[in-house]
Short mmCIF file of C-alpha atoms in Angstrom, two decimals:
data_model
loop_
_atom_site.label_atom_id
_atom_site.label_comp_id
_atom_site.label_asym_id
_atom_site.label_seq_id
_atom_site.Cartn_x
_atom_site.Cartn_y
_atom_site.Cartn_z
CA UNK A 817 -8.69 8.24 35.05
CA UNK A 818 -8.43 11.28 33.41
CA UNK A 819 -11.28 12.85 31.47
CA UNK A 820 -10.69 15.08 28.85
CA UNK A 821 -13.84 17.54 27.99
CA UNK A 822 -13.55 19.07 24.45
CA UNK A 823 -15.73 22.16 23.19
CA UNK A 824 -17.49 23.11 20.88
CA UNK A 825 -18.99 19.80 19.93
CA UNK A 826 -19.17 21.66 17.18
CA UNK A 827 -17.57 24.69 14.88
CA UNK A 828 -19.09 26.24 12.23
CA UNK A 829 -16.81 28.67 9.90
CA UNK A 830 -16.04 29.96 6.66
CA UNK A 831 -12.48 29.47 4.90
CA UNK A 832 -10.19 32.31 6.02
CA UNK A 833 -11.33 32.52 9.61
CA UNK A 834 -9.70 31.70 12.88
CA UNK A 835 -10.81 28.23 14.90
CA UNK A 836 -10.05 27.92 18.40
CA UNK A 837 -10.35 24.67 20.20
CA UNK A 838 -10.70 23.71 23.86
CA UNK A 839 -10.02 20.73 26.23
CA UNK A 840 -10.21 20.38 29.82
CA UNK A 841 -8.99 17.87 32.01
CA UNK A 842 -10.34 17.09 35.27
CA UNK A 843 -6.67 16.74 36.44
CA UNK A 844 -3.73 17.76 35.65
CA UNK A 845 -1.93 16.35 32.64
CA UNK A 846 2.08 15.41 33.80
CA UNK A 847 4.48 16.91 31.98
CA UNK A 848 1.91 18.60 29.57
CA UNK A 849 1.35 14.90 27.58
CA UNK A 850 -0.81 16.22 25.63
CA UNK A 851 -1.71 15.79 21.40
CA UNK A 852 -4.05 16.66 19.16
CA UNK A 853 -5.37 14.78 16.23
CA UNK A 854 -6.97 15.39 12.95
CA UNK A 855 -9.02 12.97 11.68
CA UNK A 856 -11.07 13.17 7.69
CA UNK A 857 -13.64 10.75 7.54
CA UNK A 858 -12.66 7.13 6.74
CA UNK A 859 -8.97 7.88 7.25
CA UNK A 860 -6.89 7.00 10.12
CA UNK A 861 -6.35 10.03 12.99
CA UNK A 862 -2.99 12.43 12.35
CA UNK A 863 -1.00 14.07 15.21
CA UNK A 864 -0.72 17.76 14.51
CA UNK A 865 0.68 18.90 18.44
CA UNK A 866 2.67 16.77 21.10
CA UNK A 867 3.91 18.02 24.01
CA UNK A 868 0.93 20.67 24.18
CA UNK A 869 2.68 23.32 21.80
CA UNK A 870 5.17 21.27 19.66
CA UNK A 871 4.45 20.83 15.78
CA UNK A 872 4.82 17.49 14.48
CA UNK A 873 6.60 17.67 11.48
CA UNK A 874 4.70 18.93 8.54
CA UNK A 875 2.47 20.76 10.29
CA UNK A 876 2.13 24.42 8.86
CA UNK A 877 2.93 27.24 11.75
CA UNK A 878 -0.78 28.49 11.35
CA UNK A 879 -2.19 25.11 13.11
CA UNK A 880 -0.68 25.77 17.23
CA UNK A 881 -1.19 24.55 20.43
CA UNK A 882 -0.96 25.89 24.03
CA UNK A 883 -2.27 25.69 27.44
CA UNK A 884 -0.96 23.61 30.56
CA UNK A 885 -2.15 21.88 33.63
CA UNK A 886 -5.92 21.44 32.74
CA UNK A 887 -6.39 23.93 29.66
CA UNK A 888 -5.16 23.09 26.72
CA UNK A 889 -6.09 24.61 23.37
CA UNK A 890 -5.76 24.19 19.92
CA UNK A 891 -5.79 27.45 17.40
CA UNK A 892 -5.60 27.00 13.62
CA UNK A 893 -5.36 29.94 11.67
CA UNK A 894 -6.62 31.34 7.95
CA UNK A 895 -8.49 27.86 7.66
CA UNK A 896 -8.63 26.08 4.45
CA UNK A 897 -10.70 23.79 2.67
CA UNK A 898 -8.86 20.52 4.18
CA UNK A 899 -8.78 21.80 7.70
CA UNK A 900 -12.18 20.98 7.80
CA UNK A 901 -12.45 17.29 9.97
CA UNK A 902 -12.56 15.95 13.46
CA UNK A 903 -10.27 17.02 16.25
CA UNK A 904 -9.22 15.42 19.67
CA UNK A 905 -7.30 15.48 22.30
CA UNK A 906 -5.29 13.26 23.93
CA UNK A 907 -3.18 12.94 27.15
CA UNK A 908 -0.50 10.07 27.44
CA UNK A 909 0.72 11.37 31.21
CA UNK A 910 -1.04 8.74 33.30
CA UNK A 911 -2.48 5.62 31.75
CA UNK A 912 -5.41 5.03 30.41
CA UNK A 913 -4.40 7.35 27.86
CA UNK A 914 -7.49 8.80 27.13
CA UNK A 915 -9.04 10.72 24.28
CA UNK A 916 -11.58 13.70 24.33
CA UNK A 917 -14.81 13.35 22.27
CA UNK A 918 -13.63 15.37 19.69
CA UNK A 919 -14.50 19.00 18.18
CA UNK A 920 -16.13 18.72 14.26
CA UNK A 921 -15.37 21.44 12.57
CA UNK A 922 -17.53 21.97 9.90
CA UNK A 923 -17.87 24.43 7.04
CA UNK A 924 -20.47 27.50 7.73
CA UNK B 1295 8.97 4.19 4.96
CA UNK B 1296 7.41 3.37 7.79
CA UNK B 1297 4.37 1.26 7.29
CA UNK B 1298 1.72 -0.87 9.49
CA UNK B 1299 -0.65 -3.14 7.55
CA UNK B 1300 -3.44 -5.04 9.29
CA UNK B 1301 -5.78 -7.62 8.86
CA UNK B 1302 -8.57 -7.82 7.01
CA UNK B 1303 -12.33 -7.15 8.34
CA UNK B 1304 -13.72 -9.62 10.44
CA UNK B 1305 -17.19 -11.01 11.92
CA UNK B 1306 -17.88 -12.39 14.71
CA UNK B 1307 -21.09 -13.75 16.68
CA UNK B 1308 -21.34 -12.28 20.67
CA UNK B 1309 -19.60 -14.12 23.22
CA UNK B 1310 -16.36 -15.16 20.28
CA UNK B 1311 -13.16 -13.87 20.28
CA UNK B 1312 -11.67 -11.73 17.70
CA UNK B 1313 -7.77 -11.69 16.89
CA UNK B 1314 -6.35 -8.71 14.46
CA UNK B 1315 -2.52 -7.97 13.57
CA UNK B 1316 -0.67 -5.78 12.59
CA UNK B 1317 2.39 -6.29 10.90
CA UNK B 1318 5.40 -3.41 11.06
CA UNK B 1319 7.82 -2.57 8.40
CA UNK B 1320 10.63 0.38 7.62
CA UNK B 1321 11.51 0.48 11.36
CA UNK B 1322 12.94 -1.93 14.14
CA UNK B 1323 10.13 -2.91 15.93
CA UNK B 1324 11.04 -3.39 18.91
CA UNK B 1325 12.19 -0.02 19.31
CA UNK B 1326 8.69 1.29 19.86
CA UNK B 1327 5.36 0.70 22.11
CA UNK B 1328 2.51 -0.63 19.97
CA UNK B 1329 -0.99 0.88 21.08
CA UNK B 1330 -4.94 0.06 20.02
CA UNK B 1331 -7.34 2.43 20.09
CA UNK B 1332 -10.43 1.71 18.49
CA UNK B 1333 -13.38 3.47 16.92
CA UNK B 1334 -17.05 2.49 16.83
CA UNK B 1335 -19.45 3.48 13.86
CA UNK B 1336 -19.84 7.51 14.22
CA UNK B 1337 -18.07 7.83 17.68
CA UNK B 1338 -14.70 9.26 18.88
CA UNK B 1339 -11.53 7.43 19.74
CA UNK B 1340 -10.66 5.10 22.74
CA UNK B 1341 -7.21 4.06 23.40
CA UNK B 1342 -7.11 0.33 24.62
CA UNK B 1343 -3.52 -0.58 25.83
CA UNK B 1344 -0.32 -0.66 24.55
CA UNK B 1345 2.73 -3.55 24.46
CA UNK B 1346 6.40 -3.00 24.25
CA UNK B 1347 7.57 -5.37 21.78
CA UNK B 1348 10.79 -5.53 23.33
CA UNK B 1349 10.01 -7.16 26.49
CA UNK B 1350 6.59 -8.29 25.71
CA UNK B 1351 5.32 -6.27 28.49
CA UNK B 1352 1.72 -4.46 28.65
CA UNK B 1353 -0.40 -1.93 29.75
CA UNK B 1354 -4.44 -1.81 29.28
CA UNK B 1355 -6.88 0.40 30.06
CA UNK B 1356 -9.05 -0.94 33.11
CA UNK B 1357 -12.21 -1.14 30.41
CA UNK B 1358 -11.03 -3.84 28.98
CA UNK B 1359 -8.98 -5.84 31.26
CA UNK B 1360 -9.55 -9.48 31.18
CA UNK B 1361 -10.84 -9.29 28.10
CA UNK B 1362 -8.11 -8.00 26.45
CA UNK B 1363 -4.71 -9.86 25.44
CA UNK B 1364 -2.06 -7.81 23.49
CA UNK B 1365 0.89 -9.90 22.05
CA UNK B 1366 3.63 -9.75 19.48
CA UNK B 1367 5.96 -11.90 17.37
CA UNK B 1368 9.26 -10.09 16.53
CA UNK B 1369 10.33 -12.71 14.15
CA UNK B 1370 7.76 -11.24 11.97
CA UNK B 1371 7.81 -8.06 13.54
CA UNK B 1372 3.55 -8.39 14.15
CA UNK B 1373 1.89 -7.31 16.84
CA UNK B 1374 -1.65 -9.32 17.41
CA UNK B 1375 -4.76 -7.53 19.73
CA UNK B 1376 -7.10 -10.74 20.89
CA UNK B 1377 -10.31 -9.48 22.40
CA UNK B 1378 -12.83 -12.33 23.78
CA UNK B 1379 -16.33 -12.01 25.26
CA UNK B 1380 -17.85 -10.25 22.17
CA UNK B 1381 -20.16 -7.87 22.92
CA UNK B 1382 -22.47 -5.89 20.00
CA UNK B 1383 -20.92 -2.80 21.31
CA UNK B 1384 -17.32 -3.96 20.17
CA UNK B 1385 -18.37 -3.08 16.85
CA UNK B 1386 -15.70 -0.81 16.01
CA UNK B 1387 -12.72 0.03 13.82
CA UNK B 1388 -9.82 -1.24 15.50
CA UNK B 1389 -5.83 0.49 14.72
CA UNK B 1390 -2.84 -0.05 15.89
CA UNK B 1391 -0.57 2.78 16.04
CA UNK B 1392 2.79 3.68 16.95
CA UNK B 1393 2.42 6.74 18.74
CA UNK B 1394 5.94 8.01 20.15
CA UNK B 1395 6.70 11.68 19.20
CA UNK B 1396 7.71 13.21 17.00
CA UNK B 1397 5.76 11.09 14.12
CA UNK B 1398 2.67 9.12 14.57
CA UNK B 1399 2.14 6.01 12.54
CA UNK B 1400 -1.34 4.24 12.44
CA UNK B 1401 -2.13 0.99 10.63
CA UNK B 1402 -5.46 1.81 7.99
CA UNK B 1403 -7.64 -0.19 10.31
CA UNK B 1404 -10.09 -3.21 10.43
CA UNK B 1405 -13.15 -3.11 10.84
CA UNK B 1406 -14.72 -5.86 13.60
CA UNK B 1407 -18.52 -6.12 13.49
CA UNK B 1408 -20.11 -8.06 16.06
CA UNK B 1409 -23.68 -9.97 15.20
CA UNK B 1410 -25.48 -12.87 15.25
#
């Protein structure tokens, strides 16, 4: 099984500033399966990255993904107001499909 | 639109079984996997399985196999997650979600509380 570690637990930052995002596997994801979610308390989790890097649709250009392999990261950009929430990870390359225990990132 | 409604919130005494659905609409259903993952009070996310509606065919994590029985009726286009053996730790929020890129769909949830 693969184990995805996120980090920080948490993030704490002001509006305008830059949030970066980590998680590790323990192995290597196949074919870079890999999404992130966004999830605002009592709502259902949102895909904002597939495929490591791709947008899903909707998603502004200042929320992007990268990494491969084990490293994967998640950068969002000039944050605002409703980018404040719960992230994870996810990788669907070898089942289970596990998630990561997610990054809060909170308002400083 | 695409839309996936489930049942209502449920409780259930340790050791019973628990059945919740999850009925599809604004797509053909059998064109995509179903998956549960659920969500316990104040914790992260845990993916459960998945079932191809198509064939009827499954795939569960090793947590919960044997415990676990994912089903479908494509007549109504519903897919059903069964889990048995109640524990109080299976209190959770349970979705289903159709998760094939680009677009993620997830039902609003239902909440399953386990007590006696």
């Amino acid at each position: 099984e693969i184990v995805l570690t996120q980090s920080p637990g948490t993030l704490s930052l002001s509006p305008g500033e830059t949030a970066t995002l980590s998680c590790r596997a323990n192995q290597s994801v196949r074919s870079n399966y890999l999404s992130w979610y966004q999830q605002k308390p009592g709502q259902a989790p949102r895909r904002l990255i597939y495929d490591g890097y791709s947008r899903a649709i909707g998603i502004p250009d200042r929320i992007s993904g990268s990494g491969s392999g084990t490293d994967f990261t998640l950068t969002i950009s000039r944050l605002e107001p409703e980018d404040f929430a719960v992230y994870y990870c996810q990788q669907h390359g070898s089942s289970p499909y596990t998630f990561g225990q997610g990054t809060k990132l909170e308002i400083k | 639109q695409v839309r996936l409604v489930q049942s209502g919130a449920d409780v259930e005494k340790p050791g019973a079984s628990v059945k919740v659905s999850c009925k599809a609409s604004g797509y053909t259903f059998t064109d995509y996997h179903m998956h549960w993952v659920r969500q316990a009070p104040g914790q992260g996310l845990e993916w459960m399985g998945w079932i191809n509606p198509k064939s009827g065919g499954t795939n569960y994590a090793q947590k919960f196999q044997g415990r676990v029985t994912m089903t479908r009726d494509t007549s109504i286009s519903t897919a059903y997650m069964e889990l048995s053996r109640l524990k109080s730790d299976d209190t959770a929020v349970y979705y289903c979600a159709r998760l094939a890129v680009p677009l993620d769909y997830w039902g609003q949830g239902t909440l399953v509380t386990v007590s006696s």
